[in-house]
Short mmCIF file of C-alpha atoms in Angstrom, two decimals:
data_model
loop_
_atom_site.label_atom_id
_atom_site.label_comp_id
_atom_site.label_asym_id
_atom_site.label_seq_id
_atom_site.Cartn_x
_atom_site.Cartn_y
_atom_site.Cartn_z
CA MET A 25 151.93 34.35 65.08
CA LYS A 26 150.33 30.93 64.79
CA PRO A 27 146.57 30.88 64.30
CA ILE A 28 144.39 29.76 67.19
CA LEU A 29 142.54 26.82 65.73
CA LEU A 30 139.25 25.67 67.11
CA LEU A 31 140.53 22.18 67.71
CA PRO A 32 138.40 21.88 70.77
CA VAL A 33 139.82 21.33 74.19
CA LEU A 34 136.22 20.40 74.83
CA SER A 35 133.40 20.00 72.34
CA LEU A 36 129.95 19.25 73.62
CA VAL A 37 126.62 18.80 71.95
CA PHE A 38 123.51 19.12 74.05
CA LEU A 39 119.90 18.42 73.39
CA PHE A 40 117.75 21.47 73.83
CA ALA A 41 115.93 21.88 77.10
CA CYS A 42 113.81 23.49 76.18
CA SER A 43 119.20 57.23 99.62
CA SER A 44 118.58 60.17 97.76
CA SER A 45 119.16 61.93 94.48
CA THR A 46 121.34 64.96 94.01
CA LYS A 47 119.87 68.41 93.50
CA LYS A 48 118.81 69.41 90.00
CA SER A 49 116.64 66.29 89.60
CA THR A 50 112.91 66.38 88.98
CA GLU A 51 110.57 63.43 89.59
CA THR A 52 107.65 63.09 87.22
CA THR A 53 104.39 61.31 87.89
CA GLN A 54 103.16 58.57 85.61
CA GLN A 55 101.06 55.45 85.67
CA THR A 56 102.69 52.48 87.39
CA PRO A 57 104.75 50.72 84.71
CA THR A 58 103.91 47.12 83.83
CA ILE A 59 106.80 44.85 84.78
CA HIS A 60 107.16 41.45 83.13
CA THR A 61 109.08 38.35 84.18
CA LEU A 62 111.25 36.88 81.43
CA CYS A 63 112.57 34.03 83.58
CA ASP A 64 112.39 33.10 87.25
CA ASP A 65 115.92 31.68 87.37
CA GLY A 66 118.76 33.71 85.91
CA ALA A 67 121.65 36.02 86.82
CA TRP A 68 124.37 37.90 84.97
CA CYS A 69 127.50 39.92 85.52
CA TRP A 70 128.12 43.20 83.66
CA PHE A 71 131.49 42.50 82.03
CA SER A 72 130.41 39.94 79.38
CA ASP A 73 128.51 41.97 76.81
CA PRO A 74 126.47 42.46 74.74
CA ARG A 75 124.42 40.24 77.07
CA ALA A 76 121.31 41.10 75.06
CA ILE A 77 120.88 42.18 71.43
CA TYR A 78 118.08 43.08 69.04
CA THR A 79 118.08 40.92 65.93
CA ASP A 80 115.17 42.90 64.47
CA ALA A 81 112.41 45.14 65.78
CA ASP A 82 110.41 42.27 67.25
CA LYS A 83 113.11 39.96 68.59
CA ILE A 84 115.64 40.24 71.40
CA ILE A 85 118.15 37.52 72.22
CA THR A 86 119.68 37.34 75.66
CA GLY A 87 121.00 34.84 78.19
CA TRP A 88 122.05 34.21 81.78
CA VAL A 89 123.38 31.71 84.30
CA LYS A 90 120.80 29.69 86.23
CA LYS A 91 121.28 28.96 89.92
CA ASP A 92 122.44 25.41 89.11
CA GLY A 93 125.09 26.91 86.80
CA SER A 94 123.35 26.15 83.50
CA ILE A 95 123.81 28.57 80.59
CA GLU A 96 120.42 29.49 79.18
CA VAL A 97 119.64 31.65 76.16
CA ALA A 98 116.28 33.17 75.36
CA SER A 99 114.49 35.02 72.60
CA LEU A 100 111.79 37.58 73.38
CA ASN A 101 109.20 39.32 71.24
CA PRO A 102 108.57 42.58 73.15
CA GLU A 103 105.27 43.18 71.36
CA THR A 104 103.62 39.82 72.02
CA LYS A 105 105.71 38.93 75.12
CA GLU A 106 106.34 35.50 73.56
CA ALA A 107 109.57 34.00 74.88
CA LYS A 108 111.53 30.87 74.00
CA PHE A 109 114.36 29.27 75.98
CA ASN A 110 117.25 26.93 75.31
CA ASN A 111 119.58 25.50 77.95
CA ILE A 112 122.76 25.33 75.86
CA TYR A 113 125.08 24.06 78.62
CA PRO A 114 123.46 22.32 81.62
CA GLN A 115 125.24 22.80 84.95
CA PHE A 116 128.21 24.65 83.47
CA GLU A 117 129.38 26.52 86.60
CA VAL A 118 127.55 28.29 89.43
CA ASP A 119 128.95 31.76 88.84
CA ASP A 120 127.21 34.81 87.37
CA HIS A 121 130.42 35.89 85.59
CA ASP A 122 129.73 33.16 83.02
CA ASN A 123 126.74 34.75 81.28
CA PRO A 124 126.75 34.51 77.47
CA ALA A 125 127.40 37.48 75.17
CA PHE A 126 126.06 37.73 71.62
CA THR A 127 126.73 39.15 68.17
CA ILE A 128 125.15 38.79 64.73
CA LEU A 129 127.39 37.20 62.12
CA PRO A 130 127.41 38.37 58.49
CA ASP A 131 125.47 35.27 57.41
CA GLY A 132 122.65 36.14 59.83
CA ASN A 133 123.48 33.46 62.37
CA ILE A 134 124.00 34.34 66.03
CA LEU A 135 127.31 33.74 67.79
CA THR A 136 127.43 33.46 71.55
CA MET A 137 130.59 33.32 73.68
CA PHE A 138 131.02 32.66 77.38
CA SER A 139 133.68 31.47 79.79
CA TRP A 140 134.33 29.85 83.10
CA HIS A 141 135.46 32.32 85.80
CA SER A 142 139.21 32.51 86.40
CA THR A 143 140.09 28.98 85.36
CA GLY A 144 142.55 27.56 82.87
CA LYS A 145 139.83 25.77 80.91
CA GLY A 146 139.36 28.45 78.26
CA ILE A 147 136.29 30.04 76.67
CA LEU A 148 133.43 28.69 74.59
CA SER A 149 131.60 29.65 71.44
CA ASP A 150 128.35 28.41 69.97
CA THR A 151 126.65 29.47 66.74
CA THR A 152 123.13 29.02 65.46
CA THR A 153 122.67 27.17 62.19
CA ASN A 154 119.29 28.72 61.41
CA GLY A 155 119.61 32.47 61.78
CA THR A 156 117.99 33.90 64.90
CA ASP A 157 116.34 30.63 65.90
CA ILE A 158 117.86 29.91 69.32
CA GLU A 159 116.83 26.27 69.04
CA SER A 160 119.56 25.91 66.42
CA PHE A 161 122.28 26.53 69.00
CA GLY A 162 123.84 23.25 69.99
CA LYS A 163 127.58 22.73 69.68
CA ASN A 164 129.66 24.40 72.41
CA VAL A 165 133.29 24.50 71.34
CA ALA A 166 135.74 25.26 74.13
CA PHE A 167 139.19 26.55 73.24
CA LYS A 168 142.09 28.41 74.79
CA PRO A 169 143.05 31.75 73.22
CA THR A 170 146.73 31.40 74.04
CA ASN A 171 150.16 30.96 72.51
CA GLU A 172 153.67 30.38 73.77
CA GLU A 173 154.91 33.82 72.72
CA LEU A 174 152.38 35.64 74.89
CA LEU A 175 152.76 33.26 77.82
CA LYS A 176 156.49 33.95 77.97
CA LYS A 177 155.83 37.68 78.31
CA PHE A 178 152.66 37.38 80.42
CA PRO A 179 153.01 34.13 82.38
CA ARG A 180 149.51 33.64 83.71
CA GLU A 181 146.85 31.58 81.96
CA THR A 182 143.36 32.22 83.30
CA PHE A 183 140.16 32.92 81.38
CA THR A 184 137.14 35.10 82.26
CA TYR A 185 134.56 37.01 80.18
CA ALA A 186 133.91 37.26 76.45
CA ASN A 187 132.90 40.29 74.39
CA PRO A 188 132.33 39.56 70.66
CA PHE A 189 131.83 42.20 67.94
CA VAL A 190 131.69 42.14 64.13
CA LEU A 191 133.01 45.18 62.23
CA SER A 192 131.39 45.48 58.82
CA GLU A 193 133.96 48.02 57.60
CA GLU A 194 136.82 45.62 58.34
CA ASP A 195 135.61 42.91 55.97
CA ASN A 196 133.21 41.61 58.62
CA LYS A 197 136.02 40.43 60.86
CA LEU A 198 135.02 39.10 64.27
CA PHE A 199 136.74 40.70 67.28
CA ALA A 200 136.50 39.11 70.73
CA PHE A 201 137.84 40.56 73.96
CA GLY A 202 138.21 39.04 77.42
CA ARG A 203 140.43 38.80 80.47
CA TRP A 204 142.69 35.95 79.48
CA ILE A 205 146.46 35.66 79.15
CA GLY A 206 148.42 37.51 81.84
CA PHE A 207 145.19 38.31 83.76
CA LYS A 208 144.92 41.22 81.31
CA PRO A 209 142.47 42.34 78.61
CA ASN A 210 143.10 40.29 75.46
CA LEU A 211 141.89 40.47 71.87
CA ILE A 212 141.51 37.73 69.27
CA ILE A 213 140.45 38.30 65.64
CA SER A 214 138.81 35.93 63.17
CA ASP A 215 138.09 36.37 59.47
CA ASP A 216 135.97 33.22 59.18
CA ASN A 217 133.15 33.83 61.71
CA GLY A 218 135.08 32.34 64.61
CA ASN A 219 135.98 29.00 63.08
CA THR A 220 139.64 29.97 63.54
CA TRP A 221 141.33 32.92 65.20
CA SER A 222 144.30 34.24 63.24
CA GLU A 223 145.47 37.01 65.58
CA GLN A 224 145.84 37.37 69.34
CA TYR A 225 147.05 40.24 71.52
CA VAL A 226 147.36 41.33 75.12
CA VAL A 227 145.74 44.76 74.78
CA MET A 228 146.96 46.53 77.93
CA SER A 229 149.34 45.74 80.76
CA ASP A 230 151.23 47.39 83.57
CA VAL A 231 154.98 47.96 83.12
CA PRO A 232 156.76 46.05 84.48
CA TYR A 233 154.22 43.27 84.16
CA THR A 234 152.65 41.94 87.34
CA SER A 235 150.38 38.90 87.38
CA GLY A 236 147.96 40.27 89.98
CA ASN A 237 146.91 43.51 88.28
CA ARG A 238 143.66 43.23 86.25
CA PRO A 239 142.17 46.21 84.42
CA TYR A 240 138.39 46.01 84.04
CA VAL A 241 136.98 46.95 80.64
CA LYS A 242 133.56 47.75 79.16
CA TYR A 243 133.17 47.67 75.37
CA TYR A 244 130.71 49.12 72.86
CA SER A 245 130.43 48.97 69.08
CA ASP A 246 127.80 49.87 66.52
CA GLY A 247 129.15 47.04 64.38
CA LYS A 248 130.73 49.27 61.76
CA SER A 249 134.29 50.56 62.22
CA LYS A 250 134.94 51.27 65.91
CA ILE A 251 135.04 49.47 69.24
CA HIS A 252 134.92 51.86 72.20
CA MET A 253 136.45 50.96 75.55
CA ILE A 254 136.38 52.34 79.09
CA PHE A 255 138.57 50.76 81.73
CA THR A 256 140.12 51.08 85.14
CA ASN A 257 143.55 50.54 86.66
CA GLY A 258 142.22 47.36 88.22
CA HIS A 259 139.68 46.10 90.72
CA PRO A 260 138.45 48.78 93.16
CA ARG A 261 138.91 46.36 96.05
CA VAL A 262 142.63 46.29 95.21
CA GLU A 263 143.34 49.76 93.77
CA PRO A 264 142.66 52.56 96.32
CA THR A 265 142.72 55.21 93.57
CA ASN A 266 141.04 53.24 90.80
CA SER A 267 140.56 55.71 87.90
CA VAL A 268 138.66 55.66 84.58
CA TYR A 269 140.16 55.79 81.08
CA TYR A 270 138.85 55.74 77.51
CA CYS A 271 140.09 54.77 74.06
CA TYR A 272 138.73 53.24 70.89
CA TYR A 273 139.88 50.72 68.29
CA GLU A 274 139.67 51.55 64.57
CA LYS A 275 141.55 50.44 61.44
CA GLY A 276 144.17 48.33 63.15
CA ALA A 277 145.05 50.80 65.90
CA PHE A 278 143.95 52.20 69.25
CA TRP A 279 143.20 55.91 69.64
CA LYS A 280 142.64 58.50 72.35
CA ALA A 281 139.43 60.51 72.49
CA ASP A 282 141.04 63.40 70.58
CA GLY A 283 142.16 61.11 67.73
CA THR A 284 145.78 60.77 68.85
CA LYS A 285 147.10 57.31 68.08
CA ILE A 286 148.13 55.21 71.07
CA CYS A 287 149.57 52.33 69.05
CA ASP A 288 148.95 49.92 66.20
CA LEU A 289 148.00 46.32 66.86
CA GLY A 290 151.66 45.40 66.43
CA GLY A 291 152.62 47.81 69.22
CA LEU A 292 150.38 46.25 71.87
CA PRO A 293 150.12 46.19 74.79
CA PHE A 294 149.75 49.80 75.88
CA GLN A 295 149.57 50.96 79.47
CA VAL A 296 146.27 52.05 81.00
CA CYS A 297 147.63 55.56 81.52
CA ASP A 298 148.40 55.86 77.78
CA ALA A 299 144.67 56.25 77.08
CA THR A 300 142.48 59.32 77.69
CA GLU A 301 141.87 59.94 81.37
CA VAL A 302 138.18 60.45 82.21
CA TYR A 303 138.36 60.55 86.01
CA LYS A 304 141.47 60.67 88.19
CA ALA A 305 140.59 59.10 91.51
CA ASP A 306 141.81 60.31 94.88
CA GLU A 307 141.03 59.23 98.43
CA GLU A 308 138.57 62.06 99.06
CA ARG A 309 136.44 61.67 95.93
CA GLY A 310 136.78 57.91 95.91
CA ARG A 311 137.91 55.03 93.77
CA ALA A 312 135.88 54.32 90.63
CA TRP A 313 134.28 51.46 88.77
CA ILE A 314 132.57 51.38 85.37
CA CYS A 315 129.00 50.69 84.27
CA ASP A 316 128.37 51.34 80.57
CA ILE A 317 129.61 53.09 77.43
CA VAL A 318 127.95 54.04 74.14
CA GLU A 319 128.75 56.36 71.24
CA LYS A 320 126.36 58.54 69.28
CA ASP A 321 127.21 60.84 66.36
CA GLY A 322 130.92 60.59 67.15
CA THR A 323 130.59 61.39 70.86
CA PRO A 324 131.40 58.75 73.50
CA TYR A 325 129.20 58.68 76.61
CA ILE A 326 130.18 56.98 79.85
CA LEU A 327 128.44 55.85 83.03
CA TYR A 328 130.67 55.12 86.02
CA THR A 329 130.70 55.13 89.81
CA ARG A 330 132.76 56.77 92.51
CA HIS A 331 133.01 55.27 95.97
CA PRO A 332 134.06 57.85 98.59
CA GLN A 333 133.13 55.15 101.12
CA GLU A 334 132.24 51.53 100.57
CA THR A 335 128.73 52.35 101.80
CA ASP A 336 128.52 55.50 99.65
CA HIS A 337 128.30 54.81 95.91
CA ARG A 338 127.88 57.82 93.58
CA TYR A 339 126.70 57.62 89.96
CA TYR A 340 128.35 59.75 87.25
CA TYR A 341 127.60 60.63 83.62
CA ALA A 342 130.41 61.83 81.35
CA TRP A 343 130.69 62.69 77.67
CA TYR A 344 133.57 63.91 75.56
CA ASN A 345 133.36 67.50 74.36
CA ALA A 346 135.35 67.52 71.12
CA GLU A 347 135.40 71.32 70.97
CA THR A 348 137.09 71.74 74.35
CA GLN A 349 138.77 68.30 74.28
CA ASN A 350 137.57 67.72 77.84
CA TRP A 351 135.12 65.39 79.53
CA GLU A 352 131.87 66.93 80.70
CA ASP A 353 131.45 65.01 83.96
CA HIS A 354 128.35 65.22 86.18
CA GLU A 355 127.17 63.47 89.31
CA ILE A 356 123.77 61.89 88.71
CA CYS A 357 122.77 60.81 92.20
CA ILE A 358 123.73 59.03 95.39
CA ALA A 359 123.21 55.32 94.74
CA GLY A 360 123.43 53.76 98.22
CA LYS A 361 125.70 50.93 99.26
CA TRP A 362 126.42 47.48 97.82
CA PHE A 363 123.49 45.17 97.01
CA PRO A 364 124.85 41.71 98.00
CA GLN A 365 123.10 40.46 101.14
CA THR A 366 125.95 40.27 103.62
CA PRO A 367 125.45 37.43 106.13
CA ASN A 368 125.26 38.54 109.75
CA GLY A 369 128.65 38.78 111.35
CA GLU A 370 130.55 38.62 108.06
CA ILE A 371 132.47 41.28 106.13
CA GLU A 372 131.06 41.98 102.67
CA ARG A 373 133.29 40.40 100.03
CA GLU A 374 132.12 42.68 97.18
CA PRO A 375 131.48 46.12 98.73
CA HIS A 376 131.73 47.84 95.32
CA TYR A 377 128.86 45.92 93.70
CA MET A 378 126.61 48.89 92.89
CA GLY A 379 123.06 48.56 91.58
CA ASN A 380 124.47 49.61 88.18
CA MET A 381 123.32 51.64 85.16
CA THR A 382 122.72 51.30 81.43
CA PHE A 383 122.34 53.64 78.44
CA ASN A 384 119.68 53.78 75.82
CA PRO A 385 122.23 53.50 72.96
CA ASN A 386 119.96 55.35 70.52
CA LYS A 387 119.39 58.16 73.02
CA PRO A 388 122.41 58.56 75.32
CA ASN A 389 120.57 61.28 77.24
CA GLU A 390 118.33 58.49 78.57
CA ILE A 391 119.62 56.06 81.17
CA TYR A 392 118.21 53.44 83.48
CA LEU A 393 119.76 52.97 86.89
CA SER A 394 119.35 50.99 90.09
CA ARG A 395 119.71 52.83 93.37
CA GLU A 396 118.88 52.15 97.00
CA ILE A 397 115.59 53.71 98.15
CA ASN A 398 114.36 52.96 101.66
CA GLY A 399 116.73 50.00 101.88
CA VAL A 400 115.68 48.40 98.58
CA PHE A 401 117.27 48.80 95.13
CA GLU A 402 114.78 50.22 92.63
CA ILE A 403 114.94 50.82 88.87
CA GLU A 404 114.31 54.28 87.50
CA LYS A 405 114.63 56.03 84.17
CA ARG A 406 116.46 59.35 84.03
CA THR A 407 116.53 61.79 81.15
CA THR A 408 118.74 64.85 80.72
CA SER A 409 118.23 67.73 78.30
CA ASP A 410 121.35 69.67 79.32
CA GLY A 411 124.23 67.22 79.02
CA GLY A 412 123.87 65.69 82.47
CA ASN A 413 123.57 68.82 84.58
CA SER A 414 119.98 68.00 85.59
CA TRP A 415 117.71 64.98 85.30
CA ASP A 416 114.03 64.13 85.02
CA ILE A 417 113.17 60.96 86.95
CA GLU A 418 110.57 58.29 86.11
CA PRO A 419 110.28 55.48 88.68
CA ILE A 420 110.01 52.05 87.05
CA THR A 421 109.88 49.88 90.17
CA GLN A 422 108.54 51.23 93.48
CA ASN A 423 108.05 49.84 96.99
CA SER A 424 109.60 46.56 95.86
CA PRO A 425 109.98 43.64 98.25
CA LEU A 426 113.18 42.54 96.47
CA ASP A 427 116.24 44.31 95.08
CA ASN A 428 116.28 45.19 91.37
CA VAL A 429 119.81 45.53 89.97
CA ARG A 430 122.05 45.43 86.89
CA PRO A 431 119.70 46.92 84.28
CA TYR A 432 120.63 46.54 80.61
CA ILE A 433 119.14 47.78 77.34
CA PRO A 434 119.90 45.42 74.43
CA ARG A 435 122.35 46.64 71.81
CA TYR A 436 121.77 47.07 68.03
CA GLN A 437 118.28 48.47 68.54
CA PRO A 438 116.49 49.27 65.26
CA GLN A 439 115.09 52.78 65.10
CA ASN A 440 111.53 51.42 64.88
CA ALA A 441 111.88 49.04 67.82
CA LYS A 442 110.47 49.70 71.25
CA THR A 443 113.05 50.21 73.98
CA VAL A 444 113.22 47.30 76.40
CA VAL A 445 115.16 47.33 79.65
CA LEU A 446 116.01 44.08 81.43
CA TRP A 447 117.34 43.60 84.95
CA MET A 448 117.92 41.13 87.77
CA GLU A 449 115.51 40.80 90.66
CA ASN A 450 117.22 39.20 93.65
CA ASN A 451 115.35 36.73 95.77
CA LYS A 452 118.82 36.01 97.14
CA TYR A 453 122.24 37.39 96.25
CA ILE A 454 124.92 36.55 98.79
CA HIS A 455 127.78 36.26 96.31
CA TYR A 456 128.37 35.71 92.61
CA THR A 457 128.43 31.98 93.39
CA ASP A 458 125.41 32.02 95.71
CA TYR A 459 122.30 33.58 94.17
CA ASP A 460 118.64 33.05 93.35
CA CYS A 461 117.54 35.69 90.85
CA SER A 462 115.00 36.29 88.11
CA ILE A 463 115.18 38.43 84.97
CA LYS A 464 112.53 41.14 84.71
CA TYR A 465 111.83 43.53 81.85
CA TYR A 466 109.92 46.67 81.00
CA VAL A 467 108.81 47.82 77.53
CA GLU A 468 108.67 51.57 77.02
CA PRO A 469 105.25 52.65 75.76
#
């Protein structure tokens, strides 16, 4: 296979600019949390991750898409609340799918990757030249992860999302996933920090191949040996029994939850149904979508949704019990309906856009979620001490005038760092191309 060279299709240098819960839940009283505004103009999707990372205990790096389409990155000190900003691509594209994702390279520099939404233009990467200093971002290199061999088998060339990870136990190779060739999940691998990409694969595909089917994938890695994945058959708007599956990558192969090999890299793609089934959807219980995945002490944990009706979203928490080789799967709460603000007289285009959920990666028994309360989406923290059977609830936002959605806790959190949760507050969210949002955050005491 020919290497994918970063001979840029486009290379640009920019100056820096600068409802109700289920039973078995207990609400606790506490002082009203202090909510901070990180930026008053920013939005993100939830399929380009990690969209925020810790680089050390007192610095978080994150990014978003502004309402004029600009790609902005930021650094935040949670202790002092000091924040810096850098507009790395002015007026890129008005679409929240384009938010940047981040990883830390072995030399200490930060790599970000992002993409246009469903175009043939390709994806972009940008790397700092001075460690975690976001002002040293500058050169956006756009390239197409493609080759003739794959295009013959999977004849559709469209690029969306980017998910970069470095695995220290694989000689610090850089792995990047996205929905690219064939409208399917793809993987490219680099052994020189993303300067060139020596390997490319379509990871999963239906058989026989169809160009309209698009599995959705969430990824997680601790940066050592494994990359964990949860995914669906496709988009819930298209697949009436959209189900949830799990596998992980390690040592050149993909594996089921019980350690059974699915295939080596050379045997890709596999079919969605070849992986471990977490939830098998049916019309009564509802089609599913996915929110977050983490792994702790060898156990994968999953947050996902079921949609018995488009106006009835249900949140679920699942973890793999290695002793029984089954998924312990629990409903968390009723989440409400979609959050986009449907114009009067129109049919909602994205009825499965739930408020969403995120894990505390260091403590998978702690989650933050957004659910509809009295017609407004609010953020709350939930903690379980019995594997998801019951939950203690701590409200984070209350009686809000605006919806609060898509919470996210940055990845690679040092043990001595305070937990920070970020989310979108929607002044307006009609569609992923028509929004006016801010990014809020809360620091756990």
